[in-house]
Coordinates of C-alpha atoms in Angstrom, one line a residue:
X977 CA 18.8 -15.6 13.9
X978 CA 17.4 -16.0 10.5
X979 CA 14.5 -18.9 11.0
X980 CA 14.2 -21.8 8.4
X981 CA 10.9 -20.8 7.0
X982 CA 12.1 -17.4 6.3
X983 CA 12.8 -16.6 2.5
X984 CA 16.7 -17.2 1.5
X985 CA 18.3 -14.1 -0.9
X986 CA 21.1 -17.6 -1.9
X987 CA 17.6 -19.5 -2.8
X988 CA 15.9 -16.8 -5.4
X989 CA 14.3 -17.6 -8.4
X990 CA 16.1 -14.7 -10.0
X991 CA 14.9 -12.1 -12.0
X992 CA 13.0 -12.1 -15.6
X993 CA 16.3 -10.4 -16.9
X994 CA 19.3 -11.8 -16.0
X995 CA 21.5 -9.9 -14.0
X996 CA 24.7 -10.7 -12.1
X997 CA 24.4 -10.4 -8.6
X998 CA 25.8 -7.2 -7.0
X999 CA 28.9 -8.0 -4.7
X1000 CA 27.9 -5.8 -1.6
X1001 CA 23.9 -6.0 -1.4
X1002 CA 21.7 -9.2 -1.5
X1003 CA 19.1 -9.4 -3.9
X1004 CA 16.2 -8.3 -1.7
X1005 CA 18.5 -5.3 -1.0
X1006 CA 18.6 -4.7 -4.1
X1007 CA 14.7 -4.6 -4.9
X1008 CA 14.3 -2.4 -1.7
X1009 CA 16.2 0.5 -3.2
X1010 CA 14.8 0.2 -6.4
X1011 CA 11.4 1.1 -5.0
X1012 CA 13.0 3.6 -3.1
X1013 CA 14.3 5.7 -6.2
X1014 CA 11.9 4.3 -8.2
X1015 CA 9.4 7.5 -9.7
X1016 CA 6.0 6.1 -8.6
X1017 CA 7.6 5.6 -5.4
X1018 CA 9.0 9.4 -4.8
X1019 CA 5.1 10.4 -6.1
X1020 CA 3.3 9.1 -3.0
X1021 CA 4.5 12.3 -1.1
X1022 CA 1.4 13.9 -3.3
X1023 CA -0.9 11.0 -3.0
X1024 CA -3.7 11.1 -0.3
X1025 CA -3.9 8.7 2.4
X1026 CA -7.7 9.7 4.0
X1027 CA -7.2 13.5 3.9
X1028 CA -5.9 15.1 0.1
X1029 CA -2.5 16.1 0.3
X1030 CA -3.3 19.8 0.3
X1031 CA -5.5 19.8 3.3
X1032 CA -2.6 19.9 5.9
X1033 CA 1.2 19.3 6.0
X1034 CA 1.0 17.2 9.2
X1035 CA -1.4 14.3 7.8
X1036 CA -0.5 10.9 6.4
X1037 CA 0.5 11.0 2.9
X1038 CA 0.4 7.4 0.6
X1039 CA 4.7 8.1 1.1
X1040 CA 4.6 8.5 5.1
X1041 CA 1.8 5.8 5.5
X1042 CA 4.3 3.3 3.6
X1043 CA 7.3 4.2 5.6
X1044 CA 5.2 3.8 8.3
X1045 CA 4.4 0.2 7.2
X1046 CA 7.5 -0.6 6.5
X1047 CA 9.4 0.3 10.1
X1048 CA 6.3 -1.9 11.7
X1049 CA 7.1 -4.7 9.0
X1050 CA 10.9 -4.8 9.5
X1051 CA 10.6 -5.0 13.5
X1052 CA 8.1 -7.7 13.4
X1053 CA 10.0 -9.7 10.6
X1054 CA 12.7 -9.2 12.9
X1055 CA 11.3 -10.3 15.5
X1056 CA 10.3 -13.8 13.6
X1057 CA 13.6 -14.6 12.1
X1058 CA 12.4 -13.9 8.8
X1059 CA 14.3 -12.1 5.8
X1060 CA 13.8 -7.6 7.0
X1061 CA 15.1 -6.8 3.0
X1062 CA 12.3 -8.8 1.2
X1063 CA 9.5 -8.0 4.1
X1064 CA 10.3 -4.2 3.7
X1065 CA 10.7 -4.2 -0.2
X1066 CA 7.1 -5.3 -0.5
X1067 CA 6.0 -2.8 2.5
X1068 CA 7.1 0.4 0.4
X1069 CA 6.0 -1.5 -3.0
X1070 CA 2.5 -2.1 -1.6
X1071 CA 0.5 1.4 -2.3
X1072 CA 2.6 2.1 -5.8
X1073 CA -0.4 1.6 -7.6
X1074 CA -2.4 3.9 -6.2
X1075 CA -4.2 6.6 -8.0
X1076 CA -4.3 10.2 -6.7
X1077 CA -7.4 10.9 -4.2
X1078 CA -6.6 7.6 -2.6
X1079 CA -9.5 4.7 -2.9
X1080 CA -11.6 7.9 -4.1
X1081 CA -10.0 8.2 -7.2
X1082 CA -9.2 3.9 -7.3
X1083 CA -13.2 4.0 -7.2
X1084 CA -13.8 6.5 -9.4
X1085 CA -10.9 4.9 -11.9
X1086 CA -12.8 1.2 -11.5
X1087 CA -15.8 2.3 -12.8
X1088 CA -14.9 4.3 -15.3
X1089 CA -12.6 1.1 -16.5
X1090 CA -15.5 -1.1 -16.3
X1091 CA -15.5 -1.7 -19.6
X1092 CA -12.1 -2.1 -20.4
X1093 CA -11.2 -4.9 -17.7
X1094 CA -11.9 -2.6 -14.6
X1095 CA -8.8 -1.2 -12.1
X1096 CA -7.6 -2.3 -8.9
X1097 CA -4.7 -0.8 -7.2
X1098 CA -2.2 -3.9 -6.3
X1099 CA -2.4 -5.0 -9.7
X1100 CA -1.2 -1.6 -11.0
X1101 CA 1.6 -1.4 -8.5
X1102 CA 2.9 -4.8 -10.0
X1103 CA 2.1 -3.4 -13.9
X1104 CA 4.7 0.0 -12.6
X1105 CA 7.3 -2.4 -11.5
X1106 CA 7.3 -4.7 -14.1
X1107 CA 6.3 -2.7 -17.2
X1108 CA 6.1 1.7 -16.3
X1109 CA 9.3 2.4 -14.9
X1110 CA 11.8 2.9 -17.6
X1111 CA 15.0 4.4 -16.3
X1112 CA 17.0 0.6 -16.9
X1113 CA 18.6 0.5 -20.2
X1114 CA 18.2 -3.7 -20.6
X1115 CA 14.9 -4.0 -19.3
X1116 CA 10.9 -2.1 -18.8
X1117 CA 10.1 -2.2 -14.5
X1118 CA 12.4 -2.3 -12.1
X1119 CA 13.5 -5.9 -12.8
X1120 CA 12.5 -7.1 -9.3
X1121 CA 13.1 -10.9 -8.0
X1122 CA 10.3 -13.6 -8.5
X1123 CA 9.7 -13.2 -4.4
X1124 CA 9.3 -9.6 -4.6
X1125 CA 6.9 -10.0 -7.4
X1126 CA 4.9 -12.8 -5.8
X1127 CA 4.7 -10.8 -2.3
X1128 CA 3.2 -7.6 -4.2
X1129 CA 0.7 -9.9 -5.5
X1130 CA -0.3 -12.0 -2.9
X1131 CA 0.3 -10.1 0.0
X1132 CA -3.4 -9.9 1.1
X1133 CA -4.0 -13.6 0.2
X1134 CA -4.1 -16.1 -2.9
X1135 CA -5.5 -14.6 -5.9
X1136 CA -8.4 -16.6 -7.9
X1137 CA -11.2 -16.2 -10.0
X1138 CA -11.5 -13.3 -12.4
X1139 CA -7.9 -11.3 -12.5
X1140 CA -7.4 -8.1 -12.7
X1141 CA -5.9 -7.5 -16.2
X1142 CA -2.7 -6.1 -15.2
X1143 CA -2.1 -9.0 -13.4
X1144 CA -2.8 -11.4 -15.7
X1145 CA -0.4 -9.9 -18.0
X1146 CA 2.1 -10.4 -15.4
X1147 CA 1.5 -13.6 -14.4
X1148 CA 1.7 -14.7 -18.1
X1149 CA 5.3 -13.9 -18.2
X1150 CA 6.5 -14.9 -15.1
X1151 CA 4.2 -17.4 -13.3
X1152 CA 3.7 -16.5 -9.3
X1153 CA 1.9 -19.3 -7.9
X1154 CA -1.3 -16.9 -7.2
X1155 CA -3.3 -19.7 -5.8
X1156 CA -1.3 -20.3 -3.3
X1157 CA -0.3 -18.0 0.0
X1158 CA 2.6 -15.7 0.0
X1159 CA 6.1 -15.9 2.2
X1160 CA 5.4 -15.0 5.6
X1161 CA 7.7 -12.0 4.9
X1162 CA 4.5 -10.6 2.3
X1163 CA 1.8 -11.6 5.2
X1164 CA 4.0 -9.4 7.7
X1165 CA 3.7 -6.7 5.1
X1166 CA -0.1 -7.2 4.9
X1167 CA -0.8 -7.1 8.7
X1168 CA 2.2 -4.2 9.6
X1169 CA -0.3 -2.2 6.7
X1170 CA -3.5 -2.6 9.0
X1171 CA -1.6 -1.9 12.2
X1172 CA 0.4 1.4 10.4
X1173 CA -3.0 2.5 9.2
X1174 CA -5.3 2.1 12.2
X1175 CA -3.0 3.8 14.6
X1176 CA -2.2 6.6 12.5
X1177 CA -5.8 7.2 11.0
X1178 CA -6.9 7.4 15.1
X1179 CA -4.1 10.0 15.2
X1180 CA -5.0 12.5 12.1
X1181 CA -8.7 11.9 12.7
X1182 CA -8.2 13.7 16.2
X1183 CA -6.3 16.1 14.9
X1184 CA -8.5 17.2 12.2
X1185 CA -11.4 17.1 14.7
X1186 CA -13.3 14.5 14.0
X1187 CA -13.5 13.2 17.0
X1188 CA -11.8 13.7 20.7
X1189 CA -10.0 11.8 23.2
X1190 CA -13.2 11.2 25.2
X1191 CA -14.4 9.5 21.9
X1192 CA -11.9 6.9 21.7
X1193 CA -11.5 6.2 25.0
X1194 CA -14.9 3.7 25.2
X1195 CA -13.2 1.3 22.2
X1196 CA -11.8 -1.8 23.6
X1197 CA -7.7 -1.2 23.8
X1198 CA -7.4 2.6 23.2
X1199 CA -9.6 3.3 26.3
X1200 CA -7.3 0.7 28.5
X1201 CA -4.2 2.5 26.8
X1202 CA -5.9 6.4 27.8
X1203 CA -5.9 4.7 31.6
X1204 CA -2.4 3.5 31.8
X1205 CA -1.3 7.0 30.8
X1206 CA -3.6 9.1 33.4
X1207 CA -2.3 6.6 36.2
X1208 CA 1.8 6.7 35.6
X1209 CA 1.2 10.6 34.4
X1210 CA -1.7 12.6 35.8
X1211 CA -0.7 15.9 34.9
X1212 CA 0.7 15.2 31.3
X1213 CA -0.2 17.6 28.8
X1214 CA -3.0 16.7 26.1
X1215 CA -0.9 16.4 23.4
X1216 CA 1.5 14.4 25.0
X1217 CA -1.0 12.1 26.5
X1218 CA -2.3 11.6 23.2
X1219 CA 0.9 10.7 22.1
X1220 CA 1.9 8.2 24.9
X1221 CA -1.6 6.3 24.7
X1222 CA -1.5 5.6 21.3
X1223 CA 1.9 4.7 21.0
X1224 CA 0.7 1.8 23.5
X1225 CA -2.4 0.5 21.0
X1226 CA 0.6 0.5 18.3
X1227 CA 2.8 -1.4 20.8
X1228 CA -0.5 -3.8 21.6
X1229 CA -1.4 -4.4 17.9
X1230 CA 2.6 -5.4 16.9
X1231 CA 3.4 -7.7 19.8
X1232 CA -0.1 -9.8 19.7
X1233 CA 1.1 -10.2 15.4
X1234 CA 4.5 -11.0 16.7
X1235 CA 3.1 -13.6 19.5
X1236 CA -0.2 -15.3 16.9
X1237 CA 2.8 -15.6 14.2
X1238 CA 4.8 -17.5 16.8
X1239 CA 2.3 -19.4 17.9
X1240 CA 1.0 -20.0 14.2
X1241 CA 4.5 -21.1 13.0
X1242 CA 5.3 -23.7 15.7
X1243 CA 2.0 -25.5 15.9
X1244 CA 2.1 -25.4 11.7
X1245 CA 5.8 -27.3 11.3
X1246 CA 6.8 -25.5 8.9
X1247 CA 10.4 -25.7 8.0
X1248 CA 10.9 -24.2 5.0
X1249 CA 9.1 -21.1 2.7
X1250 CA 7.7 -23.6 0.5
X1251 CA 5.7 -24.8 3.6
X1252 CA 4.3 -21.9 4.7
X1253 CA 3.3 -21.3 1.0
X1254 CA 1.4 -24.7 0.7
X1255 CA 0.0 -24.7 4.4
X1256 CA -3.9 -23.3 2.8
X1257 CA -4.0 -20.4 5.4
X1258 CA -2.1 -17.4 6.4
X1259 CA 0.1 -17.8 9.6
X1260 CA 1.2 -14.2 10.4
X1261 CA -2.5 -12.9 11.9
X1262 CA -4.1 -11.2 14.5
X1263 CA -5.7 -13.2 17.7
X1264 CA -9.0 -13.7 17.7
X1265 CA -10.0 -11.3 20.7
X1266 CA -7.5 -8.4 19.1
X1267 CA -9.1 -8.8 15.4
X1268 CA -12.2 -8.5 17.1
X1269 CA -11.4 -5.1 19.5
X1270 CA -9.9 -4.0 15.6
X1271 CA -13.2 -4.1 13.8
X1272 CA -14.7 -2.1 16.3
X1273 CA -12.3 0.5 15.9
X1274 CA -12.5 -0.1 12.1
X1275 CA -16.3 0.3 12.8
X1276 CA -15.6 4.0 14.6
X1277 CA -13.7 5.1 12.1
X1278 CA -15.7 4.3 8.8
X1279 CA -18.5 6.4 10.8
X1280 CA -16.7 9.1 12.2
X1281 CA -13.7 9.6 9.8
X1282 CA -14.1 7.8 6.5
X1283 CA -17.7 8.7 5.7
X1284 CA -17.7 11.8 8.1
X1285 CA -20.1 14.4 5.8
X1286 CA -16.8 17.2 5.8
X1287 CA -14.6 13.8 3.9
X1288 CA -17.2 12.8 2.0
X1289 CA -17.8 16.4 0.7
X1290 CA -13.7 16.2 -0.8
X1291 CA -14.3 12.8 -1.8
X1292 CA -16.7 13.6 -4.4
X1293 CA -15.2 16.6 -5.2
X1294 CA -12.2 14.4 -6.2
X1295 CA -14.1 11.5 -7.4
X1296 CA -15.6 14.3 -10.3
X1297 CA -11.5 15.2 -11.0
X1298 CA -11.2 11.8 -12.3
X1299 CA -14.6 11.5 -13.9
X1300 CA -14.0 14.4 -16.0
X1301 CA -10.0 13.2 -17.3
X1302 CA -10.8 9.9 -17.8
X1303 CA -13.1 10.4 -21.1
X1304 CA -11.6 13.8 -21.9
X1305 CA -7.7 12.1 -22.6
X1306 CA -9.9 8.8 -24.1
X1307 CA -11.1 11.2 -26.8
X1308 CA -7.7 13.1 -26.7
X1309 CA -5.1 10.5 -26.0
X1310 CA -2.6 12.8 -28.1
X1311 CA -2.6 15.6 -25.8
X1312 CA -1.0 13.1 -23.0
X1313 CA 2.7 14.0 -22.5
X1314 CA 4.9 13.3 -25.4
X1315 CA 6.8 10.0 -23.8
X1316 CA 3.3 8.5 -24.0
X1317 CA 2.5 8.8 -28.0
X1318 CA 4.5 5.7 -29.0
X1319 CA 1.9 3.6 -27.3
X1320 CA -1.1 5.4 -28.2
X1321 CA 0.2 5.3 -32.1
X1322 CA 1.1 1.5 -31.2
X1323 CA -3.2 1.1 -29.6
X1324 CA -5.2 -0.8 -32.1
X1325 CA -8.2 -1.6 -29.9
X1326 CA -10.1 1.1 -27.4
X1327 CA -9.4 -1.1 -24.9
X1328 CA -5.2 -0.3 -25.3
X1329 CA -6.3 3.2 -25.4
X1330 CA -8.2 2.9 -21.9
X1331 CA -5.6 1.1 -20.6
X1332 CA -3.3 4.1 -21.5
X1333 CA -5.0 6.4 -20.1
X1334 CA -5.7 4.8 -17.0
X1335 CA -2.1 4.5 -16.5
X1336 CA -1.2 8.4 -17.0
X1337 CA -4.2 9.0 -14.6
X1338 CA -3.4 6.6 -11.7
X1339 CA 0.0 7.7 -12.1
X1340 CA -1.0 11.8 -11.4
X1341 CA -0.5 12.9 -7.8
X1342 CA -3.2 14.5 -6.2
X1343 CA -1.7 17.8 -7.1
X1344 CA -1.1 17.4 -10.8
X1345 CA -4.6 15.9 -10.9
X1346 CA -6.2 19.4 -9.5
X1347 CA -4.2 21.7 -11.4
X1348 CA -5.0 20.0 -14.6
X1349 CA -8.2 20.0 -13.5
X1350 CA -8.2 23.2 -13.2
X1351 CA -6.6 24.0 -16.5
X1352 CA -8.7 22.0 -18.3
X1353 CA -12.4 22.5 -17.3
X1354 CA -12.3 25.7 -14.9
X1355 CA -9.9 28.6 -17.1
X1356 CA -12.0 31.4 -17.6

């Protein structure tokens, strides 16, 4: 039962370009699976979550972690009565803008963009759907409704202050409200992201050896989780153990969202998406005793996985990548595939140029970035 707060598909503010509506899929349906065949989209395969894509087949890639994400979003929009198209739309847009190397190479790309109005990765993910994919003969981007646009944006929270330039060019054309919260469809996206990524990090940090079983068993939840398994299967095999208890902190993690949201909701009154927009604080959380037991695991992990010295060996190893193609296609923007040179001719400031180049960089998969790398500072 779709919920009155929920976002309507009949109640859209439409799209920048006028288009009819199709006669079998519903507008959010229709955003959904232009992310899904859109290029940037198909190029997270090649895009490192924590470990580079090269470093093992089974790890999380930027295109697993997102379909990830998305599965936890749908079953816990589902769960509210809220609309599963729009809520899993902005869960696979969410990491398009990253740049390859993960936050390694968003880092590295920041800094080196200082100067030219810095980079941040949620703003490029709305410049690639509004403005870098062009496959659509009538319009630039993927043409996406206002609420798909607006739950990109804002689905970490209201955006003030100092925007990130490719925002503001966005929000120039079509107005998104950034001071205000997002649908609760967007804030389900935003939480199913931390729940997707600190399950799945505690898997592929134990399987890169990291850290052990015995490790994670004194963190509030995951040590409760370890216990339930050892009592209802005592002889289980380690990987299957492994297996079973942390499908259990995932389970733990979804229904506590599911139960604060409910609880959130009714004590809030809100009736309509406009409400929930307007109420000043997010409704779709963590409890306070979970998001606590969280940042202790969040704690672990930075430590023992993030900033472990064998990652932080790659990561500045990949951070020198970007570092050396940033100012290398600043000076030679013409050397930049062919379908970029009307823009570059079109530049009239080094800021346009930067820009440019930051684009063709954050677009590179991990990959493309090495082997060009490779061609263009390490050929013998």
């Amino acid at each position: 039962m779709t919920a009155s707060f929920a976002t309507k598909p009949a109640r859209s503010r439409g799209r920048q370009v006028f288009e009819d509506e199709s006669s079998f899929r519903s507008p959010f349906q229709r955003d959904r699976d232009r992310i899904i065949h859109a290029s940037a989209f198909r190029r997270l395969k090649h895009k490192t979550q924590v470990f580079v894509e090269h470093e093992g087949d089974n790890y999380r890639t930027r295109l697993t972690h997102s379909i990830e994400v998305a599965q936890v979003a749908r079953t816990i929009a589902g769960a509210l009565g809220l609309n599963q198209e729009l809520t899993e739309a902005v869960a696979l847009a969410h990491d398009l803008g990253h740049t390859p190397f993960g936050h390694t190479g968003e880092d590295a790309l920041h800094a080196l963009m200082a100067p030219y109005g810095g980079f941040d990765h949620n703003a490029q993910a709305i410049r690639i759907v509004t403005n870098l994919e062009r496959h659509y003969a009538e319009f630039d981007g993927l043409n996406l409704t206002w609420e798909t646009l607006e739950a990109i944006a804002k689905h970490n929270g209201p955006v003030t202050g100092d925007l990130p330039w490719a925002l503001a060019a966005c929000n120039q054309e079509v107005d998104l409200e950034l001071h205000t919260h997002a649908s609760a469809e967007a804030q389900v996206a935003a939480l199913a992201d931390d729940i997707a990524y600190n399950n799945h990090d505690l898997h592929d940090g134990l399987r890169a050896g990291l850290f052990c079983d015995d490790d994670i068993c004194a963190l509030p939840i995951i040590g409760e989780a370890y216990a339930t398994i050892d009592r209802l299967y005592p002889v289980l095999d380690p990987s299957r153990r492994r297996h079973e208890a942390l499908r259990r902190v995932f389970g733990v993690m979804v229904l506590d969202v599911i139960e604060t949201a409910q609880k959130n909701l009714t004590e809030s009154q809100v009736t309509r998406v406009e409400d929930v927009r307007a109420l000043g604080r997010p409704v779709v959380l963590f409890s306070d005793p979970l998001w606590r037991d969280l940042k202790e695991i969040r704690t672990f992990l930075f430590a023992r996985m993030y900033r472990a010295p064998s990652v932080m060996v790659v990561r500045e190893r990949m951070a020198r990548v970007v570092e050396d193609l940033f100012p290398y296609y600043l000076q030679n923007t013409l050397e930049m595939p062919q379908r970029w040179h009307p823009e570059i001719s079109a530049a009239d400031t080094d800021v346009a140029r930067a820009r440019i180049v930051s684009d063709y960089i954050a677009g590179m998969t991990d990959r493309f970035a090495l082997q060009l790398h490779a061609n263009l500072f390490e050929a013998s």
